[in-house]
Coordinates of C-alpha atoms and ligand atoms in Angstrom, one line a residue:
X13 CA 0.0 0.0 0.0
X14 CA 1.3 3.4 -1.1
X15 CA 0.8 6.3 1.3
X16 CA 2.0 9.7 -0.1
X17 CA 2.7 12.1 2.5
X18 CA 1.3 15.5 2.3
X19 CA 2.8 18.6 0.4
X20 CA 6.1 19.7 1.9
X21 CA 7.3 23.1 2.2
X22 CA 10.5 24.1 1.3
X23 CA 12.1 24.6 4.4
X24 CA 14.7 27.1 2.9
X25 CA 17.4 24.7 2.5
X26 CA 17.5 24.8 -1.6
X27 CA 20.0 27.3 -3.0
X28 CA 18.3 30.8 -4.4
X29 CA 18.8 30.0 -8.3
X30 CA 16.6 32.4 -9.3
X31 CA 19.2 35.4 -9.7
X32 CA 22.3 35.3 -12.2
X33 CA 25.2 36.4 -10.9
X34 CA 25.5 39.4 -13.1
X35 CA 22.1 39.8 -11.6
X36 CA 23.6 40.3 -8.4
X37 CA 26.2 42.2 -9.5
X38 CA 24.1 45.3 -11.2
X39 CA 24.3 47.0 -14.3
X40 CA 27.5 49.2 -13.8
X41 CA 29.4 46.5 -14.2
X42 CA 32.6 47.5 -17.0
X43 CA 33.3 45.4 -19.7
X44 CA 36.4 43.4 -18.4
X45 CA 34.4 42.0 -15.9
X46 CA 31.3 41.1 -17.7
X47 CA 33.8 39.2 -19.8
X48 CA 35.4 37.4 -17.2
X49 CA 32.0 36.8 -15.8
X50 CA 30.6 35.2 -18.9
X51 CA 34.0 33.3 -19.3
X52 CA 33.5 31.9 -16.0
X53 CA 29.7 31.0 -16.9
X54 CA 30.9 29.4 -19.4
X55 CA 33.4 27.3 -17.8
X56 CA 30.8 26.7 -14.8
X57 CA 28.2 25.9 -17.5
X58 CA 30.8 22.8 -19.2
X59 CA 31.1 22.0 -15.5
X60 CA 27.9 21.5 -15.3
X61 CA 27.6 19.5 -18.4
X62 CA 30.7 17.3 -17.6
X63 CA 28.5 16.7 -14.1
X64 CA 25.2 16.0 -16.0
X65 CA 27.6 13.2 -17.8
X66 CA 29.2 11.9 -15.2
X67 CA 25.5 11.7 -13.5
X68 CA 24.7 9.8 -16.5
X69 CA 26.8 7.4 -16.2
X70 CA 26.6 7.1 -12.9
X71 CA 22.7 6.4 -13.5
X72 CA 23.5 3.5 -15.6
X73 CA 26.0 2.1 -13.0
X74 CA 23.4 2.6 -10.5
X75 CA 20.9 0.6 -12.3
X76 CA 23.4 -2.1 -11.7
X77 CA 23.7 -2.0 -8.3
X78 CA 21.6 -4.6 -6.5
X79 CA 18.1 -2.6 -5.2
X80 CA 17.4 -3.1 -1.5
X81 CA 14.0 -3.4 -0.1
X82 CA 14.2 -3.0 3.7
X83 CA 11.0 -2.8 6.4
X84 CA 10.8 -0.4 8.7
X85 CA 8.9 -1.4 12.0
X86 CA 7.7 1.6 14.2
X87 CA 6.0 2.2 17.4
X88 CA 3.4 4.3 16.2
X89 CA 0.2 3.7 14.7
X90 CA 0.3 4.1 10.5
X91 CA 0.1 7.8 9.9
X92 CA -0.3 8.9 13.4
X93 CA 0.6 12.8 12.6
X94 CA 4.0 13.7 13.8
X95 CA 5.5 10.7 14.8
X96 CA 3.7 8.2 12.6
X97 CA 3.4 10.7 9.1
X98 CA 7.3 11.4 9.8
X99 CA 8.4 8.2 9.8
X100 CA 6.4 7.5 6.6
X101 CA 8.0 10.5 5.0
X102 CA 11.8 9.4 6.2
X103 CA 11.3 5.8 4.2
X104 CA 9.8 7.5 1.5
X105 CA 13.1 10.3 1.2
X106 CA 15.3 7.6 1.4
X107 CA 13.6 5.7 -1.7
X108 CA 13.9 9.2 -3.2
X109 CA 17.2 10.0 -2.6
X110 CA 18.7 6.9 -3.4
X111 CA 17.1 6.8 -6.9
X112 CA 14.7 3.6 -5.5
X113 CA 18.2 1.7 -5.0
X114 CA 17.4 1.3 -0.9
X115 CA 13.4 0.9 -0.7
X116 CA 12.0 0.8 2.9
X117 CA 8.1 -0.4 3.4
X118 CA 7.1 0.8 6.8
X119 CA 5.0 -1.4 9.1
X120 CA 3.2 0.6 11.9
X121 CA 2.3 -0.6 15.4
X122 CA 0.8 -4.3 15.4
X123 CA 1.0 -4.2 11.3
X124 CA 4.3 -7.0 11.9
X125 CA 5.2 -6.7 15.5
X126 CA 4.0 -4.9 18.4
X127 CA 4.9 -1.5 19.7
X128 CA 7.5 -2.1 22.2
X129 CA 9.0 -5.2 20.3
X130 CA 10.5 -2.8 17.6
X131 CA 14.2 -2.8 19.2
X132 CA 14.3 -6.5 19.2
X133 CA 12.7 -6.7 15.7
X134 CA 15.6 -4.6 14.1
X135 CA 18.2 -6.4 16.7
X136 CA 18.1 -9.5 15.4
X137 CA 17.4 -8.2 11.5
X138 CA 14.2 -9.7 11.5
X139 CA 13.3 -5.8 9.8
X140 CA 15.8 -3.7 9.0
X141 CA 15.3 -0.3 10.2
X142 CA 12.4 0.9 12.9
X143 CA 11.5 4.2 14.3
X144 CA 10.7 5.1 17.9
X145 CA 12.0 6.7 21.0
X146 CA 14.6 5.8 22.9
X147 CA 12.9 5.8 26.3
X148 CA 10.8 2.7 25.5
X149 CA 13.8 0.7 26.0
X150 CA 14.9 1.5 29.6
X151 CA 14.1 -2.4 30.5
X152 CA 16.6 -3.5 28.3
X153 CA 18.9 -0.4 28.2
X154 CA 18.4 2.1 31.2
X155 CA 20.6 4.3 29.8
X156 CA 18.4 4.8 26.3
X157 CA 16.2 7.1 28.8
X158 CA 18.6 10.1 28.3
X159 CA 18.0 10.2 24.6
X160 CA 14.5 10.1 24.4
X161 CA 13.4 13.2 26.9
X162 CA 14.9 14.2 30.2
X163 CA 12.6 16.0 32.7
X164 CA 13.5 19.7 32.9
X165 CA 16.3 19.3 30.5
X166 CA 17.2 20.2 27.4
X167 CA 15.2 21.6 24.8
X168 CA 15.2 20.4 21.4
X169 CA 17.8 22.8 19.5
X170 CA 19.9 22.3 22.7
X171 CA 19.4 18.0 22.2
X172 CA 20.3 18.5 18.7
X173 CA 23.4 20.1 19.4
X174 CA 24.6 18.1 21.8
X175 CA 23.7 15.0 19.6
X176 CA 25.5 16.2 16.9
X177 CA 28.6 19.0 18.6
X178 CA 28.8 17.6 22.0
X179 CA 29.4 14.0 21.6
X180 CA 25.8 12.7 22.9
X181 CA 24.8 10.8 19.5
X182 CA 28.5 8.6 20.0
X183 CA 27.6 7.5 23.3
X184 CA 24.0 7.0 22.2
X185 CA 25.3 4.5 19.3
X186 CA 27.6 3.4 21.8
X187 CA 25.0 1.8 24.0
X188 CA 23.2 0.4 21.1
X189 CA 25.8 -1.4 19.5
X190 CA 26.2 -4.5 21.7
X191 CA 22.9 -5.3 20.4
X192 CA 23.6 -5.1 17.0
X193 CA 21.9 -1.9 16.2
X194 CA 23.0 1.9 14.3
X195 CA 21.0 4.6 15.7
X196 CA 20.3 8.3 14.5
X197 CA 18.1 10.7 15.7
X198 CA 14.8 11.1 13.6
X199 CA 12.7 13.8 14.5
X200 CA 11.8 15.8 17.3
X201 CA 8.7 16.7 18.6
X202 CA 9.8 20.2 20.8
X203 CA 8.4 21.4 23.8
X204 CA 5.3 18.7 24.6
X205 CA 2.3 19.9 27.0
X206 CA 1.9 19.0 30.7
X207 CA -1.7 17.1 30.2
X208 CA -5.2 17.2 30.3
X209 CA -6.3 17.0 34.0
X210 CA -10.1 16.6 35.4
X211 CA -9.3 18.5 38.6
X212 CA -7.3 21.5 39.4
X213 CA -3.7 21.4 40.4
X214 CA -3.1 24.4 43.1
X215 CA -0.4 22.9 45.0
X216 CA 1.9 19.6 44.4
X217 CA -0.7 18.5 47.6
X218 CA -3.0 17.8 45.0
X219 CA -1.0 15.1 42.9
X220 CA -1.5 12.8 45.9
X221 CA -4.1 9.8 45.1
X222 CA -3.8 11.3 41.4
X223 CA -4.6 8.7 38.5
X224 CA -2.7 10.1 35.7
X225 CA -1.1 8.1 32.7
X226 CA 2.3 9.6 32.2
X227 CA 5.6 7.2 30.8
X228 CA 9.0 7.1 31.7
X229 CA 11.0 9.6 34.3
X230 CA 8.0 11.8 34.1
X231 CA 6.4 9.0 35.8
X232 CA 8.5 8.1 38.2
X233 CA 8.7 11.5 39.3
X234 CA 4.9 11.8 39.9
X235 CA 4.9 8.7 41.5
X236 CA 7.0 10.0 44.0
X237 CA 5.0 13.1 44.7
X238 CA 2.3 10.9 45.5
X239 CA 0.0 9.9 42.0
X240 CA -0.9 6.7 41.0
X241 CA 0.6 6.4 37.7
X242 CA -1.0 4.0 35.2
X243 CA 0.8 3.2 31.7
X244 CA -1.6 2.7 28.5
X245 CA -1.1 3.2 25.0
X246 CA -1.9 6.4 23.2
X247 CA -5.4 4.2 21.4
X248 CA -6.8 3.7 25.2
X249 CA -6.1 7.1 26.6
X250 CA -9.8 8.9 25.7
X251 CA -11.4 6.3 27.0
X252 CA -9.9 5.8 30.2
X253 CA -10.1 9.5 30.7
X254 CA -13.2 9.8 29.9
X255 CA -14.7 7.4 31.7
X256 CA -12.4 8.2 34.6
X257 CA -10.1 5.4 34.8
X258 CA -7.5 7.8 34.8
X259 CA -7.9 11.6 36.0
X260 CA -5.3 13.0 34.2
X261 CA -2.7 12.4 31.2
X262 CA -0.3 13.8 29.1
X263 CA 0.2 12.4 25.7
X264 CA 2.3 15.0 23.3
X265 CA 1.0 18.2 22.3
X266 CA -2.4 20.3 20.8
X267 CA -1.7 19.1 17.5
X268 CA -2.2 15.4 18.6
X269 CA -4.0 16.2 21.4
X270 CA -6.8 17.6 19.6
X271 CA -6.9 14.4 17.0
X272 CA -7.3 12.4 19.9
X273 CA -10.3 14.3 20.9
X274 CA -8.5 14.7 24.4
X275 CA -10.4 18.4 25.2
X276 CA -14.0 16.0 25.7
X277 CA -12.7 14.6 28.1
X278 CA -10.9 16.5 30.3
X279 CA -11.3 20.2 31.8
X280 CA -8.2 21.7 32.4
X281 CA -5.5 22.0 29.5
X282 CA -1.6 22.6 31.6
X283 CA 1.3 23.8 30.6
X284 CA 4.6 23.1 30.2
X285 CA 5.7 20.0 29.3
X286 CA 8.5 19.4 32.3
X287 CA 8.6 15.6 31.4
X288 CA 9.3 16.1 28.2
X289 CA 10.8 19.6 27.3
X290 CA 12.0 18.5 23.6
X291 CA 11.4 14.5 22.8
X292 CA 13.8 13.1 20.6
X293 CA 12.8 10.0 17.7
X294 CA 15.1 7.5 16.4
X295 CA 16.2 5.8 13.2
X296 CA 17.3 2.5 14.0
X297 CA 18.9 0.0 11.8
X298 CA 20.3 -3.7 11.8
X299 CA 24.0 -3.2 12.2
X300 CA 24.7 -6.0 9.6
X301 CA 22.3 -4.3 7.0
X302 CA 23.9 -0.9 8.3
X303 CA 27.4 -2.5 7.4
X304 CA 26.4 -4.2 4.1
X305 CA 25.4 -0.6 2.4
X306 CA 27.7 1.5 0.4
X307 CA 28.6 4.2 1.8
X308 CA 27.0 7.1 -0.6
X309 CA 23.9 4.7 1.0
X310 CA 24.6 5.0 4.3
X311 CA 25.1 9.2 3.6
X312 CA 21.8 9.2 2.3
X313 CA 20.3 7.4 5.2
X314 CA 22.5 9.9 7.8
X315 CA 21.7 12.8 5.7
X316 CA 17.7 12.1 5.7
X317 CA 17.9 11.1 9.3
X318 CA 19.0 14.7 9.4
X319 CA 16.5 16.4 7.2
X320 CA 13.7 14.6 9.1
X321 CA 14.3 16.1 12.1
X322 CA 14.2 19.9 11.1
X323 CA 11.1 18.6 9.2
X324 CA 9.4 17.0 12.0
X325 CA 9.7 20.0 14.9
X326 CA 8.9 22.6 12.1
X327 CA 5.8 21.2 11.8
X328 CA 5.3 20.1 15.5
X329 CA 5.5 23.9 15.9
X330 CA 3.5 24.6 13.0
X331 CA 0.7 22.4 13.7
X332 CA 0.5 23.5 17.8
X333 CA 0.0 26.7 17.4
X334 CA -2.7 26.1 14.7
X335 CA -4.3 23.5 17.2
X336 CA -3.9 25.4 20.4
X337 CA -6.1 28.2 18.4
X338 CA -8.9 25.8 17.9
X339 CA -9.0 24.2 21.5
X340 CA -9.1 27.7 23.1
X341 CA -11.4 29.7 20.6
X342 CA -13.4 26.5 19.2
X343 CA -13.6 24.3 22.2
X344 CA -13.2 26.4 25.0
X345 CA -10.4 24.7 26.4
X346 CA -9.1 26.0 30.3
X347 CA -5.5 26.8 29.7
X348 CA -3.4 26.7 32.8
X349 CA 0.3 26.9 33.9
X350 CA 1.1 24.9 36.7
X351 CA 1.9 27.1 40.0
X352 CA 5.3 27.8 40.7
X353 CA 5.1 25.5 44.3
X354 CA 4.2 22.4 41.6
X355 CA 6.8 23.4 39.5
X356 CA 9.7 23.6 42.0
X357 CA 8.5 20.2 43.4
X358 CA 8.4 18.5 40.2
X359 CA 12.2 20.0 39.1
X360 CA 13.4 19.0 42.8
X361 CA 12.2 15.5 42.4
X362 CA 13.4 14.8 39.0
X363 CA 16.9 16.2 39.7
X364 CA 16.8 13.4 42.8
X365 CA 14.9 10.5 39.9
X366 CA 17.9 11.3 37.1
X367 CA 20.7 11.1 39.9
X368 CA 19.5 7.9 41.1
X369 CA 19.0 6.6 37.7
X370 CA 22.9 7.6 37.0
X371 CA 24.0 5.8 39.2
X372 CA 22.2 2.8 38.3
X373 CA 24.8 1.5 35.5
X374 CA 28.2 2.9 34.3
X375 CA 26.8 4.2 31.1
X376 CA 24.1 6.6 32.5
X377 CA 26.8 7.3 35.1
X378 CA 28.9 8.7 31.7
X379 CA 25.9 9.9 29.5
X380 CA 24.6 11.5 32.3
X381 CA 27.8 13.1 33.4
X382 CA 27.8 14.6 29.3
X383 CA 24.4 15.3 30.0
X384 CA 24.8 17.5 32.8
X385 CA 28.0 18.9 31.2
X386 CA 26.7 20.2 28.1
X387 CA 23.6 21.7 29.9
X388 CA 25.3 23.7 32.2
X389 CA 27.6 25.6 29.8
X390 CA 24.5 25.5 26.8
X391 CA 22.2 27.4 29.5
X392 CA 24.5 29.9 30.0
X393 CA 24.7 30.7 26.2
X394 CA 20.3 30.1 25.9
X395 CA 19.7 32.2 29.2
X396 CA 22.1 35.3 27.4
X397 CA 20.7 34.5 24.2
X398 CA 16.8 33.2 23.1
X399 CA 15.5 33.6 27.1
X400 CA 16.2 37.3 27.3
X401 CA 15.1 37.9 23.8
X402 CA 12.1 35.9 24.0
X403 CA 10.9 37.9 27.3
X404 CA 11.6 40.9 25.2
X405 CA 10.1 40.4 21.8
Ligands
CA13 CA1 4.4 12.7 26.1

């Protein structure tokens, strides 16, 4: 089954071809130079054609090369927006890119195996690539918990630059290669909402007894402060609010929120996101397959890991706003921040869940430690930087 993913805008990466450089230049240009100029256009314009030719040829080597047809297990439903869509559009860029030489067909949650079996699925080769987050994996790899989303740490620009210029995405791929397994980073969803609640939160007093589905450290760190934390899958989250299984949940942001139809059944809309201030997806692949590809392959696969996750937080942030307009002036949503008191108590707590956790194993003892690292000098440079201009704009 084909799924095309919806029309893209250009986010601005394509080079401006639409002025020639004596364009640029004006018309008071003097002779000399416009020849020179058109001597160089000339030459750039053979080098283009030799390029076209080699590109040519290229194209008929290609068509040689053996064509690769890969699955790509994920833990989302099929074209869930964001995380699901995104995924969908990374196997289809890859196809693109590679001229249909490495193919990926994308199997969504349950479609081949379940949600939380993805990491074992492309351990063991049985699919190829998969796309999740790294925090479902903590009961295999603890340590996967600081790549997915830390509580009251980083955002997503700071993530993705201490992924990429401060050594995190080594020490992530470090930790997944005894299981046979490459890892990039995939998307990012940015700054995620604190939940949909059915009863006022004044002071942390009132997270005691509270039945609220919320994952991973986030969890743990309500559980401390007193809730009853229940795990369920996105699919069973309206109902159990609405019926009031659960009185409160988080699940991403107003874009996905809203599709859920999470604003019937609950009153109170909070904000922010603590437990997950900037929630980073992954690309994973069989390390054998990973090993097996040439490597223009394997920089088409880095490289679209890459352009997928500038693509999926622009439209995270995109989408949001657009949705946080209809659930305030459609629905009639209660926005509210959490009070300062719930705040500090939450921050506190998690600072006390992330210690313990580092010194659970050597590696979140050293991922942790770069972690922590990177943060303290990155805030100093976002506090000086987009915090005082964003209180000023
Ligand atoms: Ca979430």
């Amino acid at each position: 089954m084909q799924h095309k993913p919806p029309a893209q805008p250009d986010p601005g990466l394509s080079a401006d071809s639409s002025h020639s450089p004596d364009q640029r230049i004006g018309p008071n240009i003097s002779t000399r130079r416009r020849q020179l100029l058109q001597g160089a256009g000339a030459m750039a314009g053979a080098a283009v054609l030799a390029a076209c030719g080699q590109q040519a040829e290229r194209g008929s080597d290609s068509a040689e090369q053996p064509r690769r047809r890969w699955k790509m297990v994920t833990t989302w439903p099929r074209d869930l927006p964001g995380v699901g869509s995104g995924a969908q559009r990374l196997a289809d860029r890859i196809g693109e890119l590679s001229n249909g030489r490495l193919q990926i067909e994308l199997y969504g949650a349950g479609e081949l195996v379940p949600a939380f079996e993805v990491f074992d699925t492309v351990s063991s080769g049985t699919a190829e690539m998969g796309h999740g987050a790294a925090y479902y994996w903590k009961g295999k790899i603890p340590a996967s918990q600081f790549f997915g989303s830390v509580p009251f740490g980083m955002t997503a620009a700071e993530t993705t630059s201490w992924l990429y210029y401060g050594g995190g995405l080594e020490l992530w791929q470090g930790i997944y290669r005894p299981h046979g397994v490459q890892v990039f980073a995939a998307g990012n969803t940015g700054v995620q909402m604190g939940g949909w609640y059915n009863r006022p939160i004044d002071s942390s007093a009132d997270l005691r007894g509270l039945k609220i589905r919320i994952p991973g450290l986030g969890g743990e760190v309500m559980r401390r402060l007193g809730a009853n934390v229940i795990n369920l899958p996105g699919s069973e989250i309206f109902t159990a609010l609405s019926t009031g299984v659960i009185d409160a949940t988080e699940w991403i942001g107003p874009w996905n929120d809203l599709t859920f139809g999470l604003h019937q059944a609950a009153q109170y809309y909070y904000y922010p996101g603590w437990q997950e201030p900037g929630s980073t997806l992954e690309c994973l692949i069989n390390a054998k397959a990973w090993n097996e590809l040439p490597a223009n392959l394997q920089a088409i696969v880095r490289i679209a890991c890459q352009s997928i996750t500038l693509d999926i937080h622009a439209e995270y942030t995109s989408r949001n706003q657009q949705a946080l307009q209809t659930l305030v002036g459609e629905h009639g949503v209660e926005l509210r921040q959490f009070p300062e008191q719930v705040l500090a108590e939450l921050r506190k707590t998690s600072a006390q869940v992330l210690q313990e956790l580092s010194e659970s194993d050597p590696d979140s003892a050293e991922i942790y430690a770069s972690y922590q690292a990177f943060l303290r000098n990155v805030r100093e440079w976002t506090a000086k930087s987009e915090q005082v201009y964003l209180q000023h704009r």
